[in-house]
mmCIF file of C-alpha atoms in Angstrom:
data_model
loop_
_atom_site.group_PDB
_atom_site.id
_atom_site.type_symbol
_atom_site.label_atom_id
_atom_site.label_comp_id
_atom_site.label_asym_id
_atom_site.label_seq_id
_atom_site.Cartn_x
_atom_site.Cartn_y
_atom_site.Cartn_z
ATOM 1 C CA ASN A 1 135.269 106.070 86.485
ATOM 2 C CA ASN A 2 135.451 109.789 87.303
ATOM 3 C CA TYR A 3 131.956 110.531 86.004
ATOM 4 C CA GLN A 4 130.393 113.878 86.771
ATOM 5 C CA MET A 5 126.730 113.808 87.793
ATOM 6 C CA ILE A 6 124.080 116.159 86.419
ATOM 7 C CA VAL A 7 120.874 116.036 88.483
ATOM 8 C CA ALA A 8 117.442 117.132 87.240
ATOM 9 C CA THR A 9 113.867 116.666 88.404
ATOM 10 C CA SER A 10 110.688 116.357 86.365
ATOM 11 C CA ASN A 11 108.091 115.537 89.047
ATOM 12 C CA TRP A 12 107.081 112.700 86.698
ATOM 13 C CA ASP A 13 105.798 115.167 84.111
ATOM 14 C CA LEU A 14 106.284 113.732 80.623
ATOM 15 C CA GLU A 15 106.950 117.044 78.882
ATOM 16 C CA GLU A 16 109.439 118.044 81.555
ATOM 17 C CA GLU A 17 111.159 114.671 81.104
ATOM 18 C CA ARG A 18 111.420 115.377 77.387
ATOM 19 C CA ARG A 19 112.885 118.818 78.029
ATOM 20 C CA GLN A 20 115.481 117.504 80.478
ATOM 21 C CA ILE A 21 116.508 114.638 78.176
ATOM 22 C CA GLU A 22 116.956 116.990 75.230
ATOM 23 C CA LYS A 23 118.926 119.420 77.387
ATOM 24 C CA MET A 24 121.275 116.691 78.574
ATOM 25 C CA LYS A 25 121.756 115.411 75.039
ATOM 26 C CA THR A 26 123.112 118.808 74.075
ATOM 27 C CA GLN A 27 125.604 118.455 76.924
ATOM 28 C CA ASN A 28 126.784 115.129 75.468
ATOM 29 C CA VAL A 29 126.143 113.081 78.601
ATOM 30 C CA ASP A 30 127.375 109.488 78.448
ATOM 31 C CA GLY A 31 124.253 107.895 79.920
ATOM 32 C CA PHE A 32 121.110 108.301 81.997
ATOM 33 C CA ILE A 33 119.695 107.050 85.298
ATOM 34 C CA VAL A 34 115.977 107.834 85.257
ATOM 35 C CA ASN A 35 113.082 107.499 87.695
ATOM 36 C CA PRO A 36 110.477 107.437 84.920
ATOM 37 C CA SER A 37 106.868 108.489 84.592
ATOM 38 C CA GLU A 38 104.149 106.142 83.395
ATOM 39 C CA SER A 39 104.720 106.843 79.684
ATOM 40 C CA PHE A 40 108.458 107.461 79.699
ATOM 41 C CA ASP A 41 109.141 104.353 77.589
ATOM 42 C CA LEU A 42 107.207 105.917 74.703
ATOM 43 C CA LEU A 43 109.094 109.182 75.134
ATOM 44 C CA TRP A 44 112.424 107.371 75.072
ATOM 45 C CA LYS A 45 111.526 105.741 71.763
ATOM 46 C CA THR A 46 110.489 109.029 70.163
ATOM 47 C CA VAL A 47 113.568 110.836 71.421
ATOM 48 C CA GLY A 48 115.593 108.188 69.619
ATOM 49 C CA ASN A 49 118.428 108.326 72.097
ATOM 50 C CA GLN A 50 121.019 105.566 71.779
ATOM 51 C CA ARG A 51 122.859 106.379 74.996
ATOM 52 C CA PRO A 52 122.781 103.736 77.768
ATOM 53 C CA MET A 53 120.045 104.114 80.376
ATOM 54 C CA VAL A 54 119.152 102.534 83.719
ATOM 55 C CA VAL A 55 115.659 103.109 85.118
ATOM 56 C CA TYR A 56 114.863 103.211 88.827
ATOM 57 C CA ASP A 57 111.415 102.047 89.976
ATOM 58 C CA PRO A 58 109.854 101.896 86.484
ATOM 59 C CA PRO A 59 106.061 101.419 86.181
ATOM 60 C CA HIS A 60 106.764 98.283 84.135
ATOM 61 C CA ILE A 61 110.110 96.679 83.430
ATOM 62 C CA SER A 62 109.455 95.016 80.070
ATOM 63 C CA PRO A 63 110.545 97.986 77.863
ATOM 64 C CA TYR A 64 113.858 98.386 79.658
ATOM 65 C CA GLN A 65 117.048 96.372 79.520
ATOM 66 C CA TYR A 66 118.561 97.690 82.753
ATOM 67 C CA TRP A 67 116.494 98.542 85.802
ATOM 68 C CA VAL A 68 116.544 98.714 89.607
ATOM 69 C CA ARG A 69 113.328 98.367 91.559
ATOM 70 C CA SER A 70 112.393 98.741 95.224
ATOM 71 C CA ASN A 71 109.619 96.721 96.844
ATOM 72 C CA ASP A 72 107.330 99.437 98.133
ATOM 73 C CA TYR A 73 104.351 97.100 98.257
ATOM 74 C CA GLU A 74 105.936 94.753 100.780
ATOM 75 C CA SER A 75 107.476 97.499 102.934
ATOM 76 C CA VAL A 76 104.173 99.390 103.154
ATOM 77 C CA TYR A 77 102.155 96.260 103.863
ATOM 78 C CA ASP A 78 104.520 95.071 106.606
ATOM 79 C CA THR A 79 104.736 98.481 108.296
ATOM 80 C CA LEU A 80 100.971 99.008 108.237
ATOM 81 C CA GLU A 81 100.526 95.538 109.681
ATOM 82 C CA GLN A 82 102.851 96.449 112.547
ATOM 83 C CA MET A 83 100.859 99.626 113.157
ATOM 84 C CA ALA A 84 97.661 97.567 113.327
ATOM 85 C CA GLU A 85 99.259 95.180 115.793
ATOM 86 C CA THR A 86 100.157 98.096 118.079
ATOM 87 C CA GLY A 87 96.470 98.949 118.362
ATOM 88 C CA TYR A 88 95.506 101.355 115.583
ATOM 89 C CA THR A 89 92.028 100.490 114.325
ATOM 90 C CA ARG A 90 91.358 103.205 111.712
ATOM 91 C CA PHE A 91 93.682 103.893 108.788
ATOM 92 C CA ILE A 92 93.554 107.018 106.645
ATOM 93 C CA MET A 93 95.649 107.132 103.481
ATOM 94 C CA VAL A 94 96.749 110.589 102.338
ATOM 95 C CA THR A 95 97.957 110.539 98.755
ATOM 96 C CA GLU A 96 98.214 112.198 95.414
ATOM 97 C CA GLU A 97 96.420 110.485 92.555
ATOM 98 C CA PRO A 98 98.043 107.021 92.226
ATOM 99 C CA GLY A 99 97.989 107.218 88.442
ATOM 100 C CA ARG A 100 100.703 109.868 88.598
ATOM 101 C CA HIS A 101 103.429 107.336 89.227
ATOM 102 C CA ALA A 102 103.687 103.580 89.624
ATOM 103 C CA THR A 103 105.514 103.892 92.946
ATOM 104 C CA ILE A 104 102.544 105.687 94.492
ATOM 105 C CA ALA A 105 100.243 103.061 92.966
ATOM 106 C CA GLN A 106 102.230 100.283 94.694
ATOM 107 C CA ARG A 107 101.868 102.002 98.041
ATOM 108 C CA CYS A 108 98.144 102.555 97.565
ATOM 109 C CA LEU A 109 97.635 98.925 96.554
ATOM 110 C CA ALA A 110 99.418 97.672 99.677
ATOM 111 C CA PHE A 111 97.229 99.920 101.833
ATOM 112 C CA ASP A 112 94.026 98.692 100.159
ATOM 113 C CA HIS A 113 94.989 95.034 100.531
ATOM 114 C CA LEU A 114 96.012 95.358 104.181
ATOM 115 C CA VAL A 115 92.863 97.118 105.372
ATOM 116 C CA LYS A 116 90.624 94.691 103.469
ATOM 117 C CA LEU A 117 92.371 91.540 104.678
ATOM 118 C CA ARG A 118 92.358 92.733 108.295
ATOM 119 C CA HIS A 119 88.855 94.249 108.050
ATOM 120 C CA LEU A 120 90.083 97.636 109.249
ATOM 121 C CA ARG A 121 88.136 100.848 108.960
ATOM 122 C CA SER A 122 89.767 103.048 106.355
ATOM 123 C CA LYS A 123 89.469 106.119 104.191
ATOM 124 C CA THR A 124 91.509 107.694 101.389
ATOM 125 C CA ILE A 125 92.140 111.428 101.082
ATOM 126 C CA TYR A 126 93.285 112.576 97.633
ATOM 127 C CA VAL A 127 95.344 115.758 97.813
ATOM 128 C CA GLN A 128 95.280 117.992 94.766
ATOM 129 C CA ASP A 129 97.661 120.659 96.050
ATOM 130 C CA PRO A 130 100.103 119.716 98.851
ATOM 131 C CA ALA A 131 100.918 123.407 99.302
ATOM 132 C CA ASP A 132 97.323 124.187 100.322
ATOM 133 C CA SER A 133 97.927 123.692 104.053
ATOM 134 C CA ASP A 134 94.520 124.979 105.148
ATOM 135 C CA ARG A 135 92.686 122.509 102.933
ATOM 136 C CA LEU A 136 94.913 119.627 104.027
ATOM 137 C CA GLU A 137 94.417 120.484 107.711
ATOM 138 C CA PHE A 138 90.644 120.588 107.209
ATOM 139 C CA GLU A 139 90.663 117.179 105.489
ATOM 140 C CA LEU A 140 92.806 115.509 108.154
ATOM 141 C CA LEU A 141 90.907 116.873 111.125
ATOM 142 C CA GLN A 142 87.676 115.381 109.800
ATOM 143 C CA HIS A 143 89.097 111.926 110.531
ATOM 144 C CA ILE A 144 90.429 112.315 114.067
ATOM 145 C CA ARG A 145 88.517 110.229 116.604
ATOM 146 C CA ILE A 146 89.707 110.528 120.185
ATOM 147 C CA GLU A 147 87.973 107.287 121.114
ATOM 148 C CA GLU A 148 89.483 105.352 118.203
ATOM 149 C CA ARG A 149 93.201 105.121 117.459
ATOM 150 C CA THR A 150 93.796 106.448 113.957
ATOM 151 C CA CYS A 151 96.878 106.028 111.777
ATOM 152 C CA PHE A 152 97.507 108.407 108.871
ATOM 153 C CA PHE A 153 99.558 106.800 106.094
ATOM 154 C CA VAL A 154 101.087 109.374 103.728
ATOM 155 C CA THR A 155 102.424 108.173 100.377
ATOM 156 C CA THR A 156 105.071 110.815 99.542
ATOM 157 C CA PRO A 157 107.772 112.631 101.548
ATOM 158 C CA GLU A 158 106.417 116.059 100.602
ATOM 159 C CA LEU A 159 102.935 115.187 101.821
ATOM 160 C CA LEU A 160 104.320 113.641 105.016
ATOM 161 C CA LYS A 161 105.894 116.926 106.067
ATOM 162 C CA ALA A 162 102.736 118.808 105.133
ATOM 163 C CA ALA A 163 100.598 116.369 107.133
ATOM 164 C CA PHE A 164 102.846 116.676 110.198
ATOM 165 C CA LEU A 165 102.421 120.458 110.124
ATOM 166 C CA ALA A 166 98.680 120.164 109.493
ATOM 167 C CA LEU A 167 98.311 118.025 112.632
ATOM 168 C CA ARG A 168 100.310 120.433 114.807
ATOM 169 C CA ARG A 169 97.316 121.215 117.057
ATOM 170 C CA TYR A 170 97.011 117.524 117.878
ATOM 171 C CA HIS A 171 100.656 116.607 118.460
ATOM 172 C CA GLU A 172 99.936 115.904 122.134
ATOM 173 C CA LEU A 173 97.701 113.024 120.991
ATOM 174 C CA MET A 174 100.546 111.359 119.054
ATOM 175 C CA PRO A 175 101.238 108.464 119.120
ATOM 176 C CA ASP A 176 98.677 107.325 121.736
ATOM 177 C CA HIS A 177 95.636 108.303 119.677
ATOM 178 C CA ILE A 178 97.071 109.452 116.339
ATOM 179 C CA GLY A 179 99.802 107.754 114.315
ATOM 180 C CA LEU A 180 101.622 109.231 111.333
ATOM 181 C CA MET A 181 103.723 107.211 108.913
ATOM 182 C CA GLY A 182 105.215 107.820 105.500
ATOM 183 C CA PHE A 183 108.354 107.653 103.359
ATOM 184 C CA ASP A 184 111.924 108.909 103.781
ATOM 185 C CA SER A 185 112.070 112.501 105.165
ATOM 186 C CA LEU A 186 114.877 111.561 107.566
ATOM 187 C CA GLU A 187 116.330 115.071 107.304
ATOM 188 C CA TRP A 188 113.557 116.273 109.628
ATOM 189 C CA ALA A 189 111.636 113.220 110.857
ATOM 190 C CA GLU A 190 114.415 112.133 113.221
ATOM 191 C CA MET A 191 114.491 115.527 114.931
ATOM 192 C CA VAL A 192 110.802 116.266 115.550
ATOM 193 C CA THR A 193 108.608 115.565 118.541
ATOM 194 C CA PRO A 194 106.310 113.660 118.495
ATOM 195 C CA GLY A 195 107.970 111.017 116.377
ATOM 196 C CA VAL A 196 106.967 109.996 112.876
ATOM 197 C CA THR A 197 107.178 106.449 111.504
ATOM 198 C CA THR A 198 109.100 106.441 108.238
ATOM 199 C CA ILE A 199 109.914 103.800 105.627
ATOM 200 C CA VAL A 200 113.396 104.601 104.361
ATOM 201 C CA HIS A 201 114.467 103.653 100.866
ATOM 202 C CA PRO A 202 118.004 102.254 100.525
ATOM 203 C CA ALA A 203 118.807 105.163 98.234
ATOM 204 C CA TYR A 204 122.577 104.805 98.358
ATOM 205 C CA GLU A 205 122.509 101.088 97.584
ATOM 206 C CA ALA A 206 119.969 101.557 94.787
ATOM 207 C CA GLY A 207 121.965 104.399 93.240
ATOM 208 C CA PHE A 208 125.213 102.466 93.513
ATOM 209 C CA HIS A 209 123.647 99.430 91.825
ATOM 210 C CA ALA A 210 122.081 101.561 89.090
ATOM 211 C CA ALA A 211 125.404 103.257 88.362
ATOM 212 C CA SER A 212 127.224 99.901 88.287
ATOM 213 C CA LEU A 213 124.881 98.634 85.562
#
């Protein structure tokens, strides 16, 4: 249909979402594809925008007529289960606060269910500032046990890259003693040594389906 695409990011910040929506309204866009924050549905009502919208991975689907959703819970659960079957016995989740976005909450829930059902030793590290590499390195190194195979599960692509760099002194122990898994990041994960386990979203298919709605 010869549409032009305008791309913006809000980092799931409600006020930034408002600013971007208002900015695009002034540009007379024909519609929106949005990866919304927890309260975006309330913002959309107050903005009073009548343009068509498709939401991708919404926290809840009931307020929206058109939506596309990935199954992060199942993909995380299945991948963690495979890691356990390869011999990892301790699982450390590295995440931002799950309340920030429903997608992160799905991933955290899958982790919690898997470790409880399989009676695995586990710990969660909440990262306040992914850019604070020294703090992240300190937190991760507290959980390395040479005698016990440990898998670090990282819930966002940005944190995955930060975690890989934070573990640089221990790369020779990967993957025999230390495992690292997370989301997407193919632009670098396929080229590094040691390897990183990544769950890749079908971004093209999801975007194509969202646009077709």
